[in-house]
Amino acid sequence: KIGLEERVYRFRCVEAWSMIVPWTGYQLNKLLRQAEPKKEAKYVKFYTAMKLKEMPGFSRLPQYPWPYTEGLRLDEAMNDLSFMATGIYGEPLPKQNGAPLRLVVPWKYGYKSPKSIVRIEFTEKRPGTFWNQALPREYGFFSNVDPSKPHPRWSQAMERDIGTGRRRATLLYNGYAEQV
């Protein structure tokens, strides 16, 4: 049995905004241990829903490598901070926030926290991921929050808090450096 818990995490977007989010869910490693990955597994790949009738954006953006996929090294996925969210702000996770399941990896940029996960796969080789395939010069595989590494189009040294509008210095690994 996995059991649900609540966690409050800093959430940082590569577009230089941030917010504090209370999530409900469970540690990802609890789910992954139940799957008993083979010793060859080095990475975890996440696939998101692709329902063309309910999600018309897919057909408007055919140049992208749908479905949305994301990946982590297995040791990152097994970190106690990696979290499968089933709720947000004390309520069940709505579709726009990633129902039924959303991965939350608080030391990485937000696009590494895919929404609407429908499949998880263990791989021996580093998996291709959506943004890394679409724009590899702008979006790396690892994508840890690092204020010293600018995005090709803007600095990552500062962020804007969504709740207050205030700008503040970005913390290395979004403030979770000691845990990762």
PDB file of C-alpha atoms in Angstrom:
ATOM      1  CA  LYS A   1       0.000   0.000   0.000  1.00  0.00           C
ATOM      2  CA  ILE A   2       1.380   3.388  -0.994  1.00  0.00           C
ATOM      3  CA  GLY A   3      -0.676   5.869   1.069  1.00  0.00           C
ATOM      4  CA  LEU A   4      -1.157   9.557   0.288  1.00  0.00           C
ATOM      5  CA  GLU A   5       0.655  12.478   1.892  1.00  0.00           C
ATOM      6  CA  GLU A   6       0.831  16.224   1.418  1.00  0.00           C
ATOM      7  CA  ARG A   7       3.956  18.093   0.411  1.00  0.00           C
ATOM      8  CA  VAL A   8       4.648  21.745  -0.248  1.00  0.00           C
ATOM      9  CA  TYR A   9       7.288  22.306  -2.928  1.00  0.00           C
ATOM     10  CA  ARG A  10       8.853  25.256  -4.695  1.00  0.00           C
ATOM     11  CA  PHE A  11       8.023  25.009  -8.402  1.00  0.00           C
ATOM     12  CA  ARG A  12      10.264  26.766 -10.947  1.00  0.00           C
ATOM     13  CA  CYS A  13       9.515  27.245 -14.636  1.00  0.00           C
ATOM     14  CA  VAL A  14      12.293  27.606 -17.196  1.00  0.00           C
ATOM     15  CA  GLU A  15      10.462  30.792 -18.276  1.00  0.00           C
ATOM     16  CA  ALA A  16      11.676  32.404 -15.006  1.00  0.00           C
ATOM     17  CA  TRP A  17       8.502  32.319 -12.901  1.00  0.00           C
ATOM     18  CA  SER A  18       8.049  30.388  -9.691  1.00  0.00           C
ATOM     19  CA  MET A  19       5.425  29.518  -7.104  1.00  0.00           C
ATOM     20  CA  ILE A  20       4.871  27.473  -3.971  1.00  0.00           C
ATOM     21  CA  VAL A  21       2.505  24.542  -4.525  1.00  0.00           C
ATOM     22  CA  PRO A  22       0.873  22.167  -2.010  1.00  0.00           C
ATOM     23  CA  TRP A  23       0.576  18.719  -3.583  1.00  0.00           C
ATOM     24  CA  THR A  24      -1.168  15.519  -2.474  1.00  0.00           C
ATOM     25  CA  GLY A  25       0.267  12.212  -3.626  1.00  0.00           C
ATOM     26  CA  TYR A  26       3.043   9.763  -2.856  1.00  0.00           C
ATOM     27  CA  GLN A  27       6.769   9.278  -3.319  1.00  0.00           C
ATOM     28  CA  LEU A  28       7.502   8.033  -6.814  1.00  0.00           C
ATOM     29  CA  ASN A  29       9.991   5.490  -5.464  1.00  0.00           C
ATOM     30  CA  LYS A  30       7.161   3.637  -3.685  1.00  0.00           C
ATOM     31  CA  LEU A  31       5.481   3.002  -7.021  1.00  0.00           C
ATOM     32  CA  LEU A  32       8.721   2.161  -8.831  1.00  0.00           C
ATOM     33  CA  ARG A  33       9.776  -0.367  -6.182  1.00  0.00           C
ATOM     34  CA  GLN A  34       6.485  -2.206  -6.664  1.00  0.00           C
ATOM     35  CA  ALA A  35       7.299  -2.491 -10.376  1.00  0.00           C
ATOM     36  CA  GLU A  36      10.603  -4.214  -9.509  1.00  0.00           C
ATOM     37  CA  PRO A  37      12.815  -2.757 -12.260  1.00  0.00           C
ATOM     38  CA  LYS A  38      15.432  -5.041 -13.783  1.00  0.00           C
ATOM     39  CA  LYS A  39      19.063  -4.368 -12.863  1.00  0.00           C
ATOM     40  CA  GLU A  40      19.689  -3.104 -16.426  1.00  0.00           C
ATOM     41  CA  ALA A  41      17.269  -0.205 -15.892  1.00  0.00           C
ATOM     42  CA  LYS A  42      19.084   3.129 -15.724  1.00  0.00           C
ATOM     43  CA  TYR A  43      16.281   5.534 -16.688  1.00  0.00           C
ATOM     44  CA  VAL A  44      12.546   5.997 -16.287  1.00  0.00           C
ATOM     45  CA  LYS A  45      10.436   7.329 -19.164  1.00  0.00           C
ATOM     46  CA  PHE A  46       7.013   8.895 -18.637  1.00  0.00           C
ATOM     47  CA  TYR A  47       4.338   9.117 -21.332  1.00  0.00           C
ATOM     48  CA  THR A  48       1.412  11.503 -21.121  1.00  0.00           C
ATOM     49  CA  ALA A  49      -2.128  11.166 -22.414  1.00  0.00           C
ATOM     50  CA  MET A  50      -2.801  11.957 -26.044  1.00  0.00           C
ATOM     51  CA  LYS A  51      -6.541  12.071 -26.527  1.00  0.00           C
ATOM     52  CA  LEU A  52      -7.100  13.848 -29.822  1.00  0.00           C
ATOM     53  CA  LYS A  53     -10.826  14.531 -29.303  1.00  0.00           C
ATOM     54  CA  GLU A  54     -10.360  15.960 -25.803  1.00  0.00           C
ATOM     55  CA  MET A  55      -7.017  17.658 -26.465  1.00  0.00           C
ATOM     56  CA  PRO A  56      -7.322  19.525 -29.782  1.00  0.00           C
ATOM     57  CA  GLY A  57      -3.938  21.233 -29.374  1.00  0.00           C
ATOM     58  CA  PHE A  58      -2.181  18.172 -30.744  1.00  0.00           C
ATOM     59  CA  SER A  59      -3.603  18.699 -34.222  1.00  0.00           C
ATOM     60  CA  ARG A  60      -2.816  22.438 -34.119  1.00  0.00           C
ATOM     61  CA  LEU A  61       0.866  21.695 -33.385  1.00  0.00           C
ATOM     62  CA  PRO A  62       1.749  18.731 -35.622  1.00  0.00           C
ATOM     63  CA  GLN A  63       5.440  19.715 -35.775  1.00  0.00           C
ATOM     64  CA  TYR A  64       6.005  18.594 -32.167  1.00  0.00           C
ATOM     65  CA  PRO A  65       7.034  15.019 -31.223  1.00  0.00           C
ATOM     66  CA  TRP A  66       3.771  13.921 -29.576  1.00  0.00           C
ATOM     67  CA  PRO A  67       2.949  12.333 -27.201  1.00  0.00           C
ATOM     68  CA  TYR A  68       4.675  14.357 -24.507  1.00  0.00           C
ATOM     69  CA  THR A  69       7.380  12.251 -22.920  1.00  0.00           C
ATOM     70  CA  GLU A  70       9.827  12.973 -20.149  1.00  0.00           C
ATOM     71  CA  GLY A  71      12.583  11.041 -18.458  1.00  0.00           C
ATOM     72  CA  LEU A  72      14.746  10.824 -15.374  1.00  0.00           C
ATOM     73  CA  ARG A  73      17.756   8.799 -14.387  1.00  0.00           C
ATOM     74  CA  LEU A  74      16.571   5.955 -12.165  1.00  0.00           C
ATOM     75  CA  ASP A  75      18.460   7.348  -9.155  1.00  0.00           C
ATOM     76  CA  GLU A  76      16.663  10.707  -9.603  1.00  0.00           C
ATOM     77  CA  ALA A  77      13.305   8.956  -9.860  1.00  0.00           C
ATOM     78  CA  MET A  78      14.100   7.027  -6.677  1.00  0.00           C
ATOM     79  CA  ASN A  79      14.983  10.218  -4.755  1.00  0.00           C
ATOM     80  CA  ASP A  80      12.574  10.761  -1.858  1.00  0.00           C
ATOM     81  CA  LEU A  81      11.630  14.211  -3.239  1.00  0.00           C
ATOM     82  CA  SER A  82      10.325  12.817  -6.567  1.00  0.00           C
ATOM     83  CA  PHE A  83       6.570  12.805  -6.127  1.00  0.00           C
ATOM     84  CA  MET A  84       3.505  11.499  -7.975  1.00  0.00           C
ATOM     85  CA  ALA A  85       0.772  14.073  -7.475  1.00  0.00           C
ATOM     86  CA  THR A  86      -2.883  13.095  -7.360  1.00  0.00           C
ATOM     87  CA  GLY A  87      -4.058  16.392  -5.891  1.00  0.00           C
ATOM     88  CA  ILE A  88      -3.253  20.074  -5.574  1.00  0.00           C
ATOM     89  CA  TYR A  89      -4.352  22.721  -3.038  1.00  0.00           C
ATOM     90  CA  GLY A  90      -6.198  20.062  -1.027  1.00  0.00           C
ATOM     91  CA  GLU A  91      -8.388  18.973  -3.957  1.00  0.00           C
ATOM     92  CA  PRO A  92      -8.147  16.164  -6.513  1.00  0.00           C
ATOM     93  CA  LEU A  93      -5.854  17.071  -9.385  1.00  0.00           C
ATOM     94  CA  PRO A  94      -7.912  18.775 -12.126  1.00  0.00           C
ATOM     95  CA  LYS A  95      -7.233  18.070 -15.797  1.00  0.00           C
ATOM     96  CA  GLN A  96      -5.451  21.391 -16.366  1.00  0.00           C
ATOM     97  CA  ASN A  97      -2.977  20.520 -13.597  1.00  0.00           C
ATOM     98  CA  GLY A  98      -2.343  17.012 -14.877  1.00  0.00           C
ATOM     99  CA  ALA A  99      -5.038  14.561 -13.756  1.00  0.00           C
ATOM    100  CA  PRO A 100      -4.943  11.674 -13.150  1.00  0.00           C
ATOM    101  CA  LEU A 101      -1.218  11.645 -12.264  1.00  0.00           C
ATOM    102  CA  ARG A 102       1.468  14.266 -12.459  1.00  0.00           C
ATOM    103  CA  LEU A 103       5.127  13.858 -11.676  1.00  0.00           C
ATOM    104  CA  VAL A 104       6.688  16.571  -9.502  1.00  0.00           C
ATOM    105  CA  VAL A 105      10.486  16.845  -9.438  1.00  0.00           C
ATOM    106  CA  PRO A 106      11.108  20.018  -7.406  1.00  0.00           C
ATOM    107  CA  TRP A 107      14.818  20.524  -8.148  1.00  0.00           C
ATOM    108  CA  LYS A 108      14.235  20.521 -11.914  1.00  0.00           C
ATOM    109  CA  TYR A 109      12.477  22.973 -14.212  1.00  0.00           C
ATOM    110  CA  GLY A 110       8.718  22.505 -14.471  1.00  0.00           C
ATOM    111  CA  TYR A 111       8.700  20.819 -17.868  1.00  0.00           C
ATOM    112  CA  LYS A 112      10.430  17.851 -16.177  1.00  0.00           C
ATOM    113  CA  SER A 113       7.191  17.388 -14.170  1.00  0.00           C
ATOM    114  CA  PRO A 114       4.907  15.946 -16.868  1.00  0.00           C
ATOM    115  CA  LYS A 115       1.140  16.016 -16.551  1.00  0.00           C
ATOM    116  CA  SER A 116      -1.488  13.360 -17.263  1.00  0.00           C
ATOM    117  CA  ILE A 117       0.852  10.383 -17.043  1.00  0.00           C
ATOM    118  CA  VAL A 118      -0.595   7.227 -18.581  1.00  0.00           C
ATOM    119  CA  ARG A 119       2.493   5.012 -18.897  1.00  0.00           C
ATOM    120  CA  ILE A 120       5.853   4.575 -17.178  1.00  0.00           C
ATOM    121  CA  GLU A 121       8.705   2.572 -18.681  1.00  0.00           C
ATOM    122  CA  PHE A 122      12.160   1.558 -17.443  1.00  0.00           C
ATOM    123  CA  THR A 123      14.953   1.806 -20.014  1.00  0.00           C
ATOM    124  CA  GLU A 124      18.623   0.960 -20.206  1.00  0.00           C
ATOM    125  CA  LYS A 125      19.394   3.902 -22.527  1.00  0.00           C
ATOM    126  CA  ARG A 126      18.631   7.569 -21.912  1.00  0.00           C
ATOM    127  CA  PRO A 127      15.175   8.162 -23.381  1.00  0.00           C
ATOM    128  CA  GLY A 128      14.296  10.898 -25.805  1.00  0.00           C
ATOM    129  CA  THR A 129      12.133  13.554 -24.172  1.00  0.00           C
ATOM    130  CA  PHE A 130       9.656  15.985 -25.694  1.00  0.00           C
ATOM    131  CA  TRP A 131      11.435  19.320 -25.280  1.00  0.00           C
ATOM    132  CA  ASN A 132      14.909  17.893 -25.722  1.00  0.00           C
ATOM    133  CA  GLN A 133      13.812  16.431 -29.070  1.00  0.00           C
ATOM    134  CA  ALA A 134      11.853  19.531 -30.131  1.00  0.00           C
ATOM    135  CA  LEU A 135      14.467  22.155 -29.154  1.00  0.00           C
ATOM    136  CA  PRO A 136      17.672  20.446 -28.008  1.00  0.00           C
ATOM    137  CA  ARG A 137      19.679  23.691 -27.914  1.00  0.00           C
ATOM    138  CA  GLU A 138      17.237  25.146 -25.391  1.00  0.00           C
ATOM    139  CA  TYR A 139      16.126  22.163 -23.298  1.00  0.00           C
ATOM    140  CA  GLY A 140      18.585  19.610 -21.979  1.00  0.00           C
ATOM    141  CA  PHE A 141      17.773  16.183 -20.625  1.00  0.00           C
ATOM    142  CA  PHE A 142      18.843  16.864 -17.033  1.00  0.00           C
ATOM    143  CA  SER A 143      17.351  20.390 -16.645  1.00  0.00           C
ATOM    144  CA  ASN A 144      18.259  20.989 -13.009  1.00  0.00           C
ATOM    145  CA  VAL A 145      17.440  24.492 -11.790  1.00  0.00           C
ATOM    146  CA  ASP A 146      20.774  26.303 -11.967  1.00  0.00           C
ATOM    147  CA  PRO A 147      20.958  30.100 -11.855  1.00  0.00           C
ATOM    148  CA  SER A 148      24.455  30.052 -13.387  1.00  0.00           C
ATOM    149  CA  LYS A 149      23.283  28.338 -16.596  1.00  0.00           C
ATOM    150  CA  PRO A 150      21.186  30.723 -18.704  1.00  0.00           C
ATOM    151  CA  HIS A 151      18.533  29.582 -21.132  1.00  0.00           C
ATOM    152  CA  PRO A 152      19.611  30.598 -24.667  1.00  0.00           C
ATOM    153  CA  ARG A 153      16.932  33.317 -24.674  1.00  0.00           C
ATOM    154  CA  TRP A 154      16.991  34.583 -21.058  1.00  0.00           C
ATOM    155  CA  SER A 155      18.823  34.470 -17.750  1.00  0.00           C
ATOM    156  CA  GLN A 156      17.938  31.961 -15.042  1.00  0.00           C
ATOM    157  CA  ALA A 157      19.581  34.022 -12.263  1.00  0.00           C
ATOM    158  CA  MET A 158      16.303  35.660 -11.194  1.00  0.00           C
ATOM    159  CA  GLU A 159      12.704  34.470 -10.972  1.00  0.00           C
ATOM    160  CA  ARG A 160       9.316  36.132 -10.539  1.00  0.00           C
ATOM    161  CA  ASP A 161       7.055  34.796  -7.800  1.00  0.00           C
ATOM    162  CA  ILE A 162       3.585  34.266  -9.278  1.00  0.00           C
ATOM    163  CA  GLY A 163       1.842  34.983  -5.952  1.00  0.00           C
ATOM    164  CA  THR A 164       3.528  38.297  -5.158  1.00  0.00           C
ATOM    165  CA  GLY A 165       4.983  39.392  -8.491  1.00  0.00           C
ATOM    166  CA  ARG A 166       8.295  40.023  -6.727  1.00  0.00           C
ATOM    167  CA  ARG A 167      11.593  39.082  -8.295  1.00  0.00           C
ATOM    168  CA  ARG A 168      14.169  37.135  -6.315  1.00  0.00           C
ATOM    169  CA  ALA A 169      17.416  35.279  -6.893  1.00  0.00           C
ATOM    170  CA  THR A 170      17.016  31.721  -8.165  1.00  0.00           C
ATOM    171  CA  LEU A 171      18.308  29.059  -5.782  1.00  0.00           C
ATOM    172  CA  LEU A 172      20.574  26.270  -7.028  1.00  0.00           C
ATOM    173  CA  TYR A 173      18.439  23.155  -7.581  1.00  0.00           C
ATOM    174  CA  ASN A 174      15.489  25.316  -6.571  1.00  0.00           C
ATOM    175  CA  GLY A 175      16.708  25.195  -2.949  1.00  0.00           C
ATOM    176  CA  TYR A 176      16.879  21.394  -2.766  1.00  0.00           C
ATOM    177  CA  ALA A 177      20.645  21.014  -3.363  1.00  0.00           C
ATOM    178  CA  GLU A 178      21.297  19.231  -0.061  1.00  0.00           C
ATOM    179  CA  GLN A 179      18.642  16.596  -0.804  1.00  0.00           C
ATOM    180  CA  VAL A 180      19.762  15.833  -4.344  1.00  0.00           C
TER     181      VAL A 180
END
